[in-house]
PDB file of C-alpha atoms and ligand atoms in Angstrom:
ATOM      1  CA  UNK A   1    -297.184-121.925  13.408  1.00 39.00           C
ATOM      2  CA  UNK A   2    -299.455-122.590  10.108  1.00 41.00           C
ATOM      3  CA  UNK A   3    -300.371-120.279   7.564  1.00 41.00           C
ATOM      4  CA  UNK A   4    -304.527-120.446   8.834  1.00 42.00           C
ATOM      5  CA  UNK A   5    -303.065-119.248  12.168  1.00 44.00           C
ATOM      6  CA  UNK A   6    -301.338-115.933  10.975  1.00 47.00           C
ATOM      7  CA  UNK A   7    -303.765-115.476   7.618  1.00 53.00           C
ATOM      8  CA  UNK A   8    -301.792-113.273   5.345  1.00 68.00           C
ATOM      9  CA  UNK A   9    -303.447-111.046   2.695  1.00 89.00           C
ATOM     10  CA  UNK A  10    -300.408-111.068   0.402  1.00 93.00           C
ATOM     11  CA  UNK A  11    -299.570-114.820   0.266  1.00 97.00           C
ATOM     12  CA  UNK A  12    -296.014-116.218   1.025  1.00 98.00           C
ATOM     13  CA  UNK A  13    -292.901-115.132   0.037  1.00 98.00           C
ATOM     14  CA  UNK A  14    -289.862-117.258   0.049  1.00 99.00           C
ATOM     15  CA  UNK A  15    -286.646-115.078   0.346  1.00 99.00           C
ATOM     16  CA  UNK A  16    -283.045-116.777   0.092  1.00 99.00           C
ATOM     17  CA  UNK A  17    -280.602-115.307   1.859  1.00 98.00           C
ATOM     18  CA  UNK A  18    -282.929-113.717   4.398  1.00 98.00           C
ATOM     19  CA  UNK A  19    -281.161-113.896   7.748  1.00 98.00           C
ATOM     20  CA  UNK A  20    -278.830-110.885   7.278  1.00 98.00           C
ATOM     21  CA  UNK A  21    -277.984-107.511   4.738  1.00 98.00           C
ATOM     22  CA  UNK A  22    -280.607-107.044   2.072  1.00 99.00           C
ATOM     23  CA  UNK A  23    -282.391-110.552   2.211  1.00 99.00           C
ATOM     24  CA  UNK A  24    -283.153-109.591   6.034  1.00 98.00           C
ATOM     25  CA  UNK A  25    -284.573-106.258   4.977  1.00 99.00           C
ATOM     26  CA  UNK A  26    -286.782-108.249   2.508  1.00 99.00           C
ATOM     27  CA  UNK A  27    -288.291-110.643   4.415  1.00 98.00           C
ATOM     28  CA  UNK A  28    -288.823-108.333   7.296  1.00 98.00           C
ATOM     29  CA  UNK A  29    -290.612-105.456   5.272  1.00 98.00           C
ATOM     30  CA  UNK A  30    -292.355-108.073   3.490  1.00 98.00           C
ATOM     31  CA  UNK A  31    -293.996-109.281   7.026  1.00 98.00           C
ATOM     32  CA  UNK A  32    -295.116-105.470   7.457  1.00 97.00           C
ATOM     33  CA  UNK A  33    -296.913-105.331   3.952  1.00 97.00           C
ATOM     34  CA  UNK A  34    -299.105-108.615   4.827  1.00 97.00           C
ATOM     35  CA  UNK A  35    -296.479-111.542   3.708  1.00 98.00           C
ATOM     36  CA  UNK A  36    -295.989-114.740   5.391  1.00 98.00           C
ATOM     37  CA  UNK A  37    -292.164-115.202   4.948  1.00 98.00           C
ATOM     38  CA  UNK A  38    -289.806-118.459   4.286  1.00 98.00           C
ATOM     39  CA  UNK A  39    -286.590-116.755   5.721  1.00 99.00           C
ATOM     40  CA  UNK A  40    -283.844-119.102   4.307  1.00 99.00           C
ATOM     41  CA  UNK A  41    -279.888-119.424   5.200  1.00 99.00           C
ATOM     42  CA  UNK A  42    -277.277-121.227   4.707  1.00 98.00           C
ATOM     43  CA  UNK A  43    -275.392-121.178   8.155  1.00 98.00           C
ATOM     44  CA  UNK A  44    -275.935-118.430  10.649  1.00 98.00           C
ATOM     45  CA  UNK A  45    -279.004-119.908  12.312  1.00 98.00           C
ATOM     46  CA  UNK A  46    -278.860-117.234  15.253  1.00 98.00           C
ATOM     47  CA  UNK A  47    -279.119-114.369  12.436  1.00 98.00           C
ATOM     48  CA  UNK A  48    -282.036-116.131  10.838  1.00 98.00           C
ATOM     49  CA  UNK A  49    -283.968-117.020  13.869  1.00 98.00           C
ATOM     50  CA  UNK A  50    -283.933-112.887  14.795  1.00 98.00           C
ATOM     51  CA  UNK A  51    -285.326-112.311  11.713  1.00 98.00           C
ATOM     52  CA  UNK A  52    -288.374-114.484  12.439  1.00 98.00           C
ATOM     53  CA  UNK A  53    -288.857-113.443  15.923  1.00 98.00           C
ATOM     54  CA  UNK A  54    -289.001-110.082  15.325  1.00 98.00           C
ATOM     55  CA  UNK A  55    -291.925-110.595  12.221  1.00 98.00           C
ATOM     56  CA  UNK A  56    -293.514-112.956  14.779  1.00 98.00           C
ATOM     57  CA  UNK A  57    -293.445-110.471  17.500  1.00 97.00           C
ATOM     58  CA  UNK A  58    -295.227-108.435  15.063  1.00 96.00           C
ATOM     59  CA  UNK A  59    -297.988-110.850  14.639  1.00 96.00           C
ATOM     60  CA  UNK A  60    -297.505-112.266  11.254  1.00 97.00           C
ATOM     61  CA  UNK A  61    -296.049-115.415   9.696  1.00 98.00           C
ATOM     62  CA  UNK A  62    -292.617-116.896   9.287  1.00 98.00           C
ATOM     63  CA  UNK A  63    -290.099-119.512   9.918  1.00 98.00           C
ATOM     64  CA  UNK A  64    -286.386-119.816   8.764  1.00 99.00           C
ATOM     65  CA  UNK A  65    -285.380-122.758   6.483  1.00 99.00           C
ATOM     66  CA  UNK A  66    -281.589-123.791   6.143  1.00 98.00           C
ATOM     67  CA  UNK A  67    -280.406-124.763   3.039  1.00 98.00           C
ATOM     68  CA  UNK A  68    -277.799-124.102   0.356  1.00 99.00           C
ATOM     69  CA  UNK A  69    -279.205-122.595  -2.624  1.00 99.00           C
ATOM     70  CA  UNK A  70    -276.444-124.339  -4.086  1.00 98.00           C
ATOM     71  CA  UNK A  71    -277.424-127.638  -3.388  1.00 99.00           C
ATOM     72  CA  UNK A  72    -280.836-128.922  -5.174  1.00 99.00           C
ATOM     73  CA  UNK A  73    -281.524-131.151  -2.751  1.00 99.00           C
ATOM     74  CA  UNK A  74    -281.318-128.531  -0.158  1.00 99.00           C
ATOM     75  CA  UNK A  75    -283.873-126.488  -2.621  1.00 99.00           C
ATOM     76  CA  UNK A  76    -286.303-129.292  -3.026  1.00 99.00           C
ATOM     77  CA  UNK A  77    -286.523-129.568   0.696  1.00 98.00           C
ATOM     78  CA  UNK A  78    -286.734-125.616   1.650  1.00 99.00           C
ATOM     79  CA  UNK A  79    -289.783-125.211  -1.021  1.00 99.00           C
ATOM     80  CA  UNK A  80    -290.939-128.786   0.086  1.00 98.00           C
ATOM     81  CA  UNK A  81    -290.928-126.401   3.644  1.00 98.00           C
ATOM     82  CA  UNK A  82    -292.765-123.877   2.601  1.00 98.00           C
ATOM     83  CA  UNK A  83    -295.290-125.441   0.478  1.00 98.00           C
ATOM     84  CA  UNK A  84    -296.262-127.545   3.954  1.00 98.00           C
ATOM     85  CA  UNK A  85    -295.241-124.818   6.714  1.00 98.00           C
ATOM     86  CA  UNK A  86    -297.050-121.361   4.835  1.00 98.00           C
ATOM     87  CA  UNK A  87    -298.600-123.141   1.736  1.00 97.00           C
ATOM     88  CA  UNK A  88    -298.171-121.984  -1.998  1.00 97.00           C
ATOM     89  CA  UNK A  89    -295.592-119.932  -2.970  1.00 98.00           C
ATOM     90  CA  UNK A  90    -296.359-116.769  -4.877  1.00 98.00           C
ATOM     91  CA  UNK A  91    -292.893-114.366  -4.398  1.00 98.00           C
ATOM     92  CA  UNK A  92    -289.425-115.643  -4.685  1.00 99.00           C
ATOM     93  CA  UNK A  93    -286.845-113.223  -4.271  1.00 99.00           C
ATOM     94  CA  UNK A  94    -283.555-115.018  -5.098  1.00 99.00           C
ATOM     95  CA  UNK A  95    -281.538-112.993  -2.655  1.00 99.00           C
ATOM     96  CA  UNK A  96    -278.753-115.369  -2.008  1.00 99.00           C
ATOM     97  CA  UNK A  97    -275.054-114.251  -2.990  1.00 98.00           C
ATOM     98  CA  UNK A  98    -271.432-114.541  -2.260  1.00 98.00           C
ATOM     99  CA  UNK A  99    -268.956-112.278  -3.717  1.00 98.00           C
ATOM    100  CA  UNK A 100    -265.675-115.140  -3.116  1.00 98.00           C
ATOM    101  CA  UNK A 101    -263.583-112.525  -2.611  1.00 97.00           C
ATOM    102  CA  UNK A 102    -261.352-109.887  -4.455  1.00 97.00           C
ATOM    103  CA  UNK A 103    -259.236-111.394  -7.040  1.00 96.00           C
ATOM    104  CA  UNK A 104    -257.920-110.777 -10.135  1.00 97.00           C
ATOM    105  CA  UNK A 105    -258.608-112.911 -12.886  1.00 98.00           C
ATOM    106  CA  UNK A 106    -254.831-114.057 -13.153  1.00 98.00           C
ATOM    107  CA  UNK A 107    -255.207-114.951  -9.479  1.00 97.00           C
ATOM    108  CA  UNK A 108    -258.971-116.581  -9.058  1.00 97.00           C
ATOM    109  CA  UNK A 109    -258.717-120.382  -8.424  1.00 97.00           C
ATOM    110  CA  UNK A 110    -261.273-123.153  -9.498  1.00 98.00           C
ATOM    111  CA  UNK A 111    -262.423-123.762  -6.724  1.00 98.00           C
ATOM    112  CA  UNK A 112    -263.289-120.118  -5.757  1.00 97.00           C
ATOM    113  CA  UNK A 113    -265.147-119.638  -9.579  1.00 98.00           C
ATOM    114  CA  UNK A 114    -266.884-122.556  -8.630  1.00 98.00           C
ATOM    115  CA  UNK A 115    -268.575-121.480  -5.549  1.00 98.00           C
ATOM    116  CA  UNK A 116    -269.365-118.217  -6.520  1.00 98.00           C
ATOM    117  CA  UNK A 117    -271.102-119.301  -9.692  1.00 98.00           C
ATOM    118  CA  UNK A 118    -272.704-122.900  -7.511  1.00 98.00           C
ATOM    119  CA  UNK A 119    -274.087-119.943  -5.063  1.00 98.00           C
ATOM    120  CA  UNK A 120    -275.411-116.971  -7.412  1.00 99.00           C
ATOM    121  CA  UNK A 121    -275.997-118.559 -10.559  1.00 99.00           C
ATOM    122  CA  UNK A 122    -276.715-122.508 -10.221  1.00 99.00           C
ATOM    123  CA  UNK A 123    -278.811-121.350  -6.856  1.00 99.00           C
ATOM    124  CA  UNK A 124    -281.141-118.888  -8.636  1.00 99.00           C
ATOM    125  CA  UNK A 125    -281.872-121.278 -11.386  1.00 99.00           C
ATOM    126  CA  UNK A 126    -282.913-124.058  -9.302  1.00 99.00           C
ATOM    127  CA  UNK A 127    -284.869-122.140  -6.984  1.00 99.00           C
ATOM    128  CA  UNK A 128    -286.862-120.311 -10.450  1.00 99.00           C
ATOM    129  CA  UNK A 129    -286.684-123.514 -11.274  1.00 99.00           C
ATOM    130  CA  UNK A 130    -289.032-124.456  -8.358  1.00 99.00           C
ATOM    131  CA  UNK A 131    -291.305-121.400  -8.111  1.00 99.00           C
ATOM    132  CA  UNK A 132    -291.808-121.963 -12.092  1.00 99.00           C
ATOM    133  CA  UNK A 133    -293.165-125.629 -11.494  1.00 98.00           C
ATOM    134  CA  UNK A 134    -295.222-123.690  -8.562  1.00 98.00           C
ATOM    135  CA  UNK A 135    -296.952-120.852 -10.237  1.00 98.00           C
ATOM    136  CA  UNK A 136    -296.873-121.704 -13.976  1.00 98.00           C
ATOM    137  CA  UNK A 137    -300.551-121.854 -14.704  1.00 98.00           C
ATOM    138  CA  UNK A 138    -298.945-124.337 -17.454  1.00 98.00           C
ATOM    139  CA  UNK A 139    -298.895-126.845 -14.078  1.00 97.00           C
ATOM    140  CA  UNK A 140    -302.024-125.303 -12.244  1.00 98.00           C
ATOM    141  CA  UNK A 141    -300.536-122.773 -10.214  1.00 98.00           C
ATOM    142  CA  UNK A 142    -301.954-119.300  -9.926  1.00 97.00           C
ATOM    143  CA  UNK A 143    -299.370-117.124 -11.140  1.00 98.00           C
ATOM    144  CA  UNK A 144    -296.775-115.069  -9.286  1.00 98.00           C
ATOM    145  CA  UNK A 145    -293.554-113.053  -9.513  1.00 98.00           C
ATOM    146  CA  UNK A 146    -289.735-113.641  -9.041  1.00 99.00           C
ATOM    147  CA  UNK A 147    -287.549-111.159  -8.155  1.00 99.00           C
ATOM    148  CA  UNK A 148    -283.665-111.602  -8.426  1.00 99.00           C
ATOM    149  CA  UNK A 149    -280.880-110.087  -6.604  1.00 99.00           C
ATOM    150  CA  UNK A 150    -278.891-108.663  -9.199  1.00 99.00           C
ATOM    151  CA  UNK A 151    -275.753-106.019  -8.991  1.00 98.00           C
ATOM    152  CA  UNK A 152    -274.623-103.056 -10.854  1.00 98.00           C
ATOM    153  CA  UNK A 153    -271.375-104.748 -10.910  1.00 98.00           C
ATOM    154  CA  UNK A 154    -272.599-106.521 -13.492  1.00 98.00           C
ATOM    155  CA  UNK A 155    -272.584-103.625 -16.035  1.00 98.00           C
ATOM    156  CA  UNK A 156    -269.521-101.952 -14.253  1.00 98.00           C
ATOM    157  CA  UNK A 157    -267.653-105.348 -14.718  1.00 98.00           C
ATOM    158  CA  UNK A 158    -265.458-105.413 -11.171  1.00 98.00           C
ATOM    159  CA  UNK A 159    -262.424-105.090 -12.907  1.00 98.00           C
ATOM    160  CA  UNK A 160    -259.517-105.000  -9.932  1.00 97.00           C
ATOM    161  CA  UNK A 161    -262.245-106.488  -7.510  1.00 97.00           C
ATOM    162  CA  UNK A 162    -264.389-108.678  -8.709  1.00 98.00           C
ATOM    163  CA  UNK A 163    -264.985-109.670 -12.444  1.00 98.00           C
ATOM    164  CA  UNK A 164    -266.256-113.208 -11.101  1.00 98.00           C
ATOM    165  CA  UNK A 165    -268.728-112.097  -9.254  1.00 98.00           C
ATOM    166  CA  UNK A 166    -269.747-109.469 -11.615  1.00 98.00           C
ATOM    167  CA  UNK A 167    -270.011-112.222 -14.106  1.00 98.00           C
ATOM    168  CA  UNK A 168    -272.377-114.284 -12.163  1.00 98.00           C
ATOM    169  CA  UNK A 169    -274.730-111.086 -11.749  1.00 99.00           C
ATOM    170  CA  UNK A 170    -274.561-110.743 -15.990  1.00 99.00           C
ATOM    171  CA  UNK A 171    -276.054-114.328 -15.489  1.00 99.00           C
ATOM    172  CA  UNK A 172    -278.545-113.407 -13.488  1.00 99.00           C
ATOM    173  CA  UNK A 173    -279.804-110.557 -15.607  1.00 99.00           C
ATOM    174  CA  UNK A 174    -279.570-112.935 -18.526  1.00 99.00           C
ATOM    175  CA  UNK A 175    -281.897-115.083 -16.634  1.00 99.00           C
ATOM    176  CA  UNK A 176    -284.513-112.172 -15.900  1.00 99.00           C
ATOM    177  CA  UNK A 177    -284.702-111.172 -19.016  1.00 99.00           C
ATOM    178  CA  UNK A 178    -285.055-114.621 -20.469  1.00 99.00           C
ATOM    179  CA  UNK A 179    -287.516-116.252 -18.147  1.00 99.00           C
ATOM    180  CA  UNK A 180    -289.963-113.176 -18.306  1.00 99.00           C
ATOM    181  CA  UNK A 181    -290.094-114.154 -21.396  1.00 99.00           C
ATOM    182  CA  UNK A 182    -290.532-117.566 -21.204  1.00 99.00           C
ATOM    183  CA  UNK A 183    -293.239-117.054 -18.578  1.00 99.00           C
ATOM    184  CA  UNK A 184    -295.066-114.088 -19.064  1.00 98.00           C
ATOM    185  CA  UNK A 185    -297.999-115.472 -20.389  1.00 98.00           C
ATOM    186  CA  UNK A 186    -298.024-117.958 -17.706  1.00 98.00           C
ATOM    187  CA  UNK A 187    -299.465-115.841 -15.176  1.00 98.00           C
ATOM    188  CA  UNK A 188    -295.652-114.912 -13.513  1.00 99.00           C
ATOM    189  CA  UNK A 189    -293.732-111.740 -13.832  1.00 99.00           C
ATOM    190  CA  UNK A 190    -289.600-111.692 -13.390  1.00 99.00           C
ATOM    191  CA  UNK A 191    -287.689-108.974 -12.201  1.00 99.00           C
ATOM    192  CA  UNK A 192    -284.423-108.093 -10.855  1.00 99.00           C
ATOM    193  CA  UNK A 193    -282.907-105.092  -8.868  1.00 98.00           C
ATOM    194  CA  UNK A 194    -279.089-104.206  -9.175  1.00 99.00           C
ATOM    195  CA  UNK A 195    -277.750-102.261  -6.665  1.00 98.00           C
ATOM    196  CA  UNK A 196    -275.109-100.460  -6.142  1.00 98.00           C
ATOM    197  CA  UNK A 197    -272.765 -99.830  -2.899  1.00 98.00           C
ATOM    198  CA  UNK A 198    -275.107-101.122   0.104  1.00 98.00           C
ATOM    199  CA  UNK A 199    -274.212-101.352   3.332  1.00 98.00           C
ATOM    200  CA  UNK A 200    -273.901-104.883   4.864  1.00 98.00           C
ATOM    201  CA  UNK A 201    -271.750-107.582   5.776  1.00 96.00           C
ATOM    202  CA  UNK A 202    -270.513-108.616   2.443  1.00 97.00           C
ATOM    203  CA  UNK A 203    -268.117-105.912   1.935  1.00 97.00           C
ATOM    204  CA  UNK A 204    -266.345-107.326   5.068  1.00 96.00           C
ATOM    205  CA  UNK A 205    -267.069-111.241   4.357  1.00 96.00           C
ATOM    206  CA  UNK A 206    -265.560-110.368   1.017  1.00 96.00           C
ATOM    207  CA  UNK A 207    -262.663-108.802   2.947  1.00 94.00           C
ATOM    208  CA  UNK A 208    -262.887-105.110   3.321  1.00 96.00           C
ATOM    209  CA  UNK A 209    -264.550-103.634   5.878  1.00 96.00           C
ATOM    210  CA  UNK A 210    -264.050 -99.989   5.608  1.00 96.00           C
ATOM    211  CA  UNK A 211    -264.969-100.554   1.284  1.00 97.00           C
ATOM    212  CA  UNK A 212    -268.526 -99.285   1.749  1.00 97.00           C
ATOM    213  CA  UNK A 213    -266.608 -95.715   3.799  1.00 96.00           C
ATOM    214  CA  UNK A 214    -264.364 -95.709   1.112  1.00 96.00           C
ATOM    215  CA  UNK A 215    -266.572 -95.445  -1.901  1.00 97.00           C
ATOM    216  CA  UNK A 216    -269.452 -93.435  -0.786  1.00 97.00           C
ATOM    217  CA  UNK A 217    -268.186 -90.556  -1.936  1.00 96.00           C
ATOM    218  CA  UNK A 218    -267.767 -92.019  -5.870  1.00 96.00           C
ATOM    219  CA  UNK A 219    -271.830 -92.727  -5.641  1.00 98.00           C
ATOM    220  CA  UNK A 220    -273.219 -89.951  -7.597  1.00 98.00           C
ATOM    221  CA  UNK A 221    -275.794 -89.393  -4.343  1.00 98.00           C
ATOM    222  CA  UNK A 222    -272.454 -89.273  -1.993  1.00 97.00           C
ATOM    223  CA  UNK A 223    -273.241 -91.805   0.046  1.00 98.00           C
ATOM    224  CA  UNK A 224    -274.147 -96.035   0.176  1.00 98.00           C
ATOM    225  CA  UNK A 225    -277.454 -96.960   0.236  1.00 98.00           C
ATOM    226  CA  UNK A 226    -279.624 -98.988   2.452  1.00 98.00           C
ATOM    227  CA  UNK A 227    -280.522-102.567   2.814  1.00 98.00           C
ATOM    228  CA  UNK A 228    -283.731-100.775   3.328  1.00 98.00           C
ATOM    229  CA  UNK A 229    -283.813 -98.969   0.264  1.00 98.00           C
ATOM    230  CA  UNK A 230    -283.130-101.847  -1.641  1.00 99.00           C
ATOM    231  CA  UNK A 231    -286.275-103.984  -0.096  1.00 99.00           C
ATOM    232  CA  UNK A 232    -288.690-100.990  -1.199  1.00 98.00           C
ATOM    233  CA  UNK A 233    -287.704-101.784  -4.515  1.00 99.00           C
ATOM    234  CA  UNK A 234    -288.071-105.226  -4.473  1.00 99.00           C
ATOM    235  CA  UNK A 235    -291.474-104.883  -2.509  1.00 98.00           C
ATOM    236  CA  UNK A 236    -293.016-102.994  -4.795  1.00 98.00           C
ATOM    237  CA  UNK A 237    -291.694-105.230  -7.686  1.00 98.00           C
ATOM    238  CA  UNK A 238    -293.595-108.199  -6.139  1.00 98.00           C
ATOM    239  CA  UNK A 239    -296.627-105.633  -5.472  1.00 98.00           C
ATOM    240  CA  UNK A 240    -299.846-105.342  -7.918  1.00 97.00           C
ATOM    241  CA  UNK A 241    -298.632-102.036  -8.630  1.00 98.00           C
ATOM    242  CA  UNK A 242    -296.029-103.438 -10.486  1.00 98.00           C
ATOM    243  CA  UNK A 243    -298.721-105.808 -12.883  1.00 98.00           C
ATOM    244  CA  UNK A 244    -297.479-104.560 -15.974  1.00 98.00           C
ATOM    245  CA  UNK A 245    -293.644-104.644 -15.168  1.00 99.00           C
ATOM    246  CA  UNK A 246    -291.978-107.644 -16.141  1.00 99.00           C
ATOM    247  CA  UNK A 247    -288.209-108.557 -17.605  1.00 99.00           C
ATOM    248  CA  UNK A 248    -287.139-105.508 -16.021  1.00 98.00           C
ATOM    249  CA  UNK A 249    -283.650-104.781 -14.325  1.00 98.00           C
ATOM    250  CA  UNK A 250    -283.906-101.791 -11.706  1.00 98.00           C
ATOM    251  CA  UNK A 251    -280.630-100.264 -10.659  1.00 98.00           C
ATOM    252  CA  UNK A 252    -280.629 -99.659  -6.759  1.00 98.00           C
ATOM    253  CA  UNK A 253    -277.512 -97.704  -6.876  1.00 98.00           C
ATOM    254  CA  UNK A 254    -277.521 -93.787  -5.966  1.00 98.00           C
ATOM    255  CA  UNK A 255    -276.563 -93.406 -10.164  1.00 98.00           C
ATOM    256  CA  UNK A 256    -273.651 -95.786  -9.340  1.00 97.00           C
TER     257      UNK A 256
HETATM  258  P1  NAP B   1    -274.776-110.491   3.151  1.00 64.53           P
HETATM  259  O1  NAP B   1    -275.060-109.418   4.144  1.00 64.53           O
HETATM  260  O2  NAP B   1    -273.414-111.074   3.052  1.00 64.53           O
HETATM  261  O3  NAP B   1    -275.869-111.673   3.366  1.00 64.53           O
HETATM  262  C1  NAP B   1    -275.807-112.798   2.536  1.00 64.53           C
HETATM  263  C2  NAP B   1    -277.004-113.670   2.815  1.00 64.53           C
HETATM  264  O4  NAP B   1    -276.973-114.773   1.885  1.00 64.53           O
HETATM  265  C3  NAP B   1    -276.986-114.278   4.199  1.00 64.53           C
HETATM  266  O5  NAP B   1    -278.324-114.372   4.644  1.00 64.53           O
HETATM  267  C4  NAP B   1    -276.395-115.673   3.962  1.00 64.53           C
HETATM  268  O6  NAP B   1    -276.822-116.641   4.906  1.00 64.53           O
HETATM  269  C5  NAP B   1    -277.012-115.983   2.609  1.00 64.53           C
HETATM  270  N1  NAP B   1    -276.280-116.993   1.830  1.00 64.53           N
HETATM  271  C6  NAP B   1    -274.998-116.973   1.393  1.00 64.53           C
HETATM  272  N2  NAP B   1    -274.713-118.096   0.707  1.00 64.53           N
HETATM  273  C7  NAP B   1    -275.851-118.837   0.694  1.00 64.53           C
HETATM  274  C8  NAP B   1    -276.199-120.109   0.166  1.00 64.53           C
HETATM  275  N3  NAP B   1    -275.312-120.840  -0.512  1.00 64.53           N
HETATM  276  N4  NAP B   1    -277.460-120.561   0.364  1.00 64.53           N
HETATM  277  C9  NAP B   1    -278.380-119.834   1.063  1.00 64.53           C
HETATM  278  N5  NAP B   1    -278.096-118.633   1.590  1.00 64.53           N
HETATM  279  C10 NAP B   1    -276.859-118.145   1.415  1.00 64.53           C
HETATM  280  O7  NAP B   1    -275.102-110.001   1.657  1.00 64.53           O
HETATM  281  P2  NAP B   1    -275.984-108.749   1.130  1.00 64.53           P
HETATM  282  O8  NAP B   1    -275.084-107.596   0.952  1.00 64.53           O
HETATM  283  O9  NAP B   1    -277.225-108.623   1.911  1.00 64.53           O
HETATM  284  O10 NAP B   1    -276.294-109.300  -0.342  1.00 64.53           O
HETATM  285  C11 NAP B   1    -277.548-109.862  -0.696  1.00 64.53           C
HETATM  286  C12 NAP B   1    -277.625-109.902  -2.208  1.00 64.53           C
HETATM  287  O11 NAP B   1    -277.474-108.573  -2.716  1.00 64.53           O
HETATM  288  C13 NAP B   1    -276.517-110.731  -2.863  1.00 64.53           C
HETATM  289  O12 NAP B   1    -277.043-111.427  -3.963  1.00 64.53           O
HETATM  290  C14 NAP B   1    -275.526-109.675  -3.312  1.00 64.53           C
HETATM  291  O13 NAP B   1    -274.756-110.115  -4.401  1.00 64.53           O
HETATM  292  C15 NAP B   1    -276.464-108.546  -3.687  1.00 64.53           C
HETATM  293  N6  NAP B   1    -275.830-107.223  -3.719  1.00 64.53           N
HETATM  294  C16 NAP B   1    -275.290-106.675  -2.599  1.00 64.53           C
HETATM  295  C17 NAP B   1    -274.687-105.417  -2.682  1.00 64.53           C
HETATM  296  C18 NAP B   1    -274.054-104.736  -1.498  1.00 64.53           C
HETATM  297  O14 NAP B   1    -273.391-103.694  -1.687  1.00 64.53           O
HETATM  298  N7  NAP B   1    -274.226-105.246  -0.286  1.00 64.53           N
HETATM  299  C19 NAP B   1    -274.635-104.741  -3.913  1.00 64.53           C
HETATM  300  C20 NAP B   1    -275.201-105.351  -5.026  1.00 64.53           C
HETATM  301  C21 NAP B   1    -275.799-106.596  -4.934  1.00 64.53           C
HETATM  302  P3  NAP B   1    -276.048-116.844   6.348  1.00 64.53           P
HETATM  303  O15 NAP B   1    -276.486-115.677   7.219  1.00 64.53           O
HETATM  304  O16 NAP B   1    -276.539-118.145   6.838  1.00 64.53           O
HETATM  305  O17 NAP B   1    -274.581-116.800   6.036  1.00 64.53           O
END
């Protein structure tokens, strides 16, 4: 389907990582509040294509769009996508994360480092990259907003879990912070979200399953939150209520 078949009053929003957990709860609520949606994802086609049937069985706009966010080429082509498929792009939510695992530092390997920082560091900046050279007014575009996927584990450092991916969500808040900056007068706001414990598959892919059961009860609230919870956020981040909010990290986390 084009964009002029489905028009949508909020433009398009391109969200990586949107076939499953939070990203799925982003590109879906985003459907509800008048996005067309580029759900991308990097293998589990089956998840992804759910995602855009059930926005499409809603009546608006979307398709999925495999790629690595780790891989520019596979960037180039999923905005190359969504330029033709929905047209200009005026969200990104850089969604897309891997955790690699728990390790401790004397036990993380190279190549394990290198994949987690590839996927949530190197694949944020190249798809800001791309949404920069979109909206920039400094290259004709009309403005727009980015919205990364941060983590409270980047404050709370991981230690006996995860320092490396902590590490690559400090990156991420350096880059929010930084490209607000650099961009703010160039018609785009930057924001991130950190959450805290939310319940999804990650806490299994990482390799504990029962992790989100076990520390619900250390969440100042008492329990985990909600992919759900988290895509408010991030909605109203990207909304015009949020005009004057820019460079600004919002913890999604209970008080975690
Ligand atoms: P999830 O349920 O494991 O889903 C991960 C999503 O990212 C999937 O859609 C997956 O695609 C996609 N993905 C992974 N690697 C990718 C790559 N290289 N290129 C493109 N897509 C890729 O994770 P989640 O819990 O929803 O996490 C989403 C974001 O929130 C991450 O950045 C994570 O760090 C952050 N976060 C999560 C929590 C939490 O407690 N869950 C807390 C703080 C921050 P496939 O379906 O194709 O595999």
């Amino acid at each position: 389907m084009k964009g002029k078949q489905n028009p949508s009053d909020r433009g398009v929003m391109i969200v990586t990582g949107g076939s499953r957990g939070i990203g799925a709860a982003i590109a879906r609520m985003a459907a509800t509040r008048g996005y067309a949606v580029a759900v991308n994802y990097v293998s589990d086609t089956r998840a992804a294509q759910s995602v855009v049937d059930s926005i499409t069985r809603g009546g608006r706009l979307a398709i999925a769009i495999e790629g690595d966010v780790a891989v520019e080429t596979d960037v180039l082509r999923m905005f190359e996508t969504s330029d033709r498929e929905l047209g200009a792009v005026d969200v990104l939510v850089n969604n897309a994360g891997i955790t690699g695992g728990f390790q401790r530092v004397e036990e993380i390997s190279a190549p394990v480092l290198t994949r987690v920082l590839a996927t949530n560091v190197v694949g944020s900046f190249l798809c800001a990259r791309e949404a920069v050279r979109r909206m920039s007014s400094r290259h004709g575009g009309r403005g727009g907003s980015i919205i990364n996927i941060s983590s409270r584990a980047a404050e709370l450092g991981g230690s006996g879990e995860w320092i490396h991916y902590a590490a690559t969500k400090g990156a991420i808040n350096s880059l929010t912070v930084g490209l607000a900056r650099e961009v703010a007068a160039e018609g785009i706001r930057v924001n991130a979200v950190a959450p805290g414990l939310i319940e999804t598959d990650l806490h299994a892919a990482a390799g504990a399953p029962d992790r989100v059961e076990r520390l619900s009860a250390t969440v100042p609230v008492g329990r985990a939150g909600s992919a759900d919870e988290v895509a408010e956020c991030v909605l109203w981040l990207a909304s015009p209520a949020a005009s004057y909010v820019t460079g600004s990290i919002l913890p999604v986390s209970g008080g975690r």
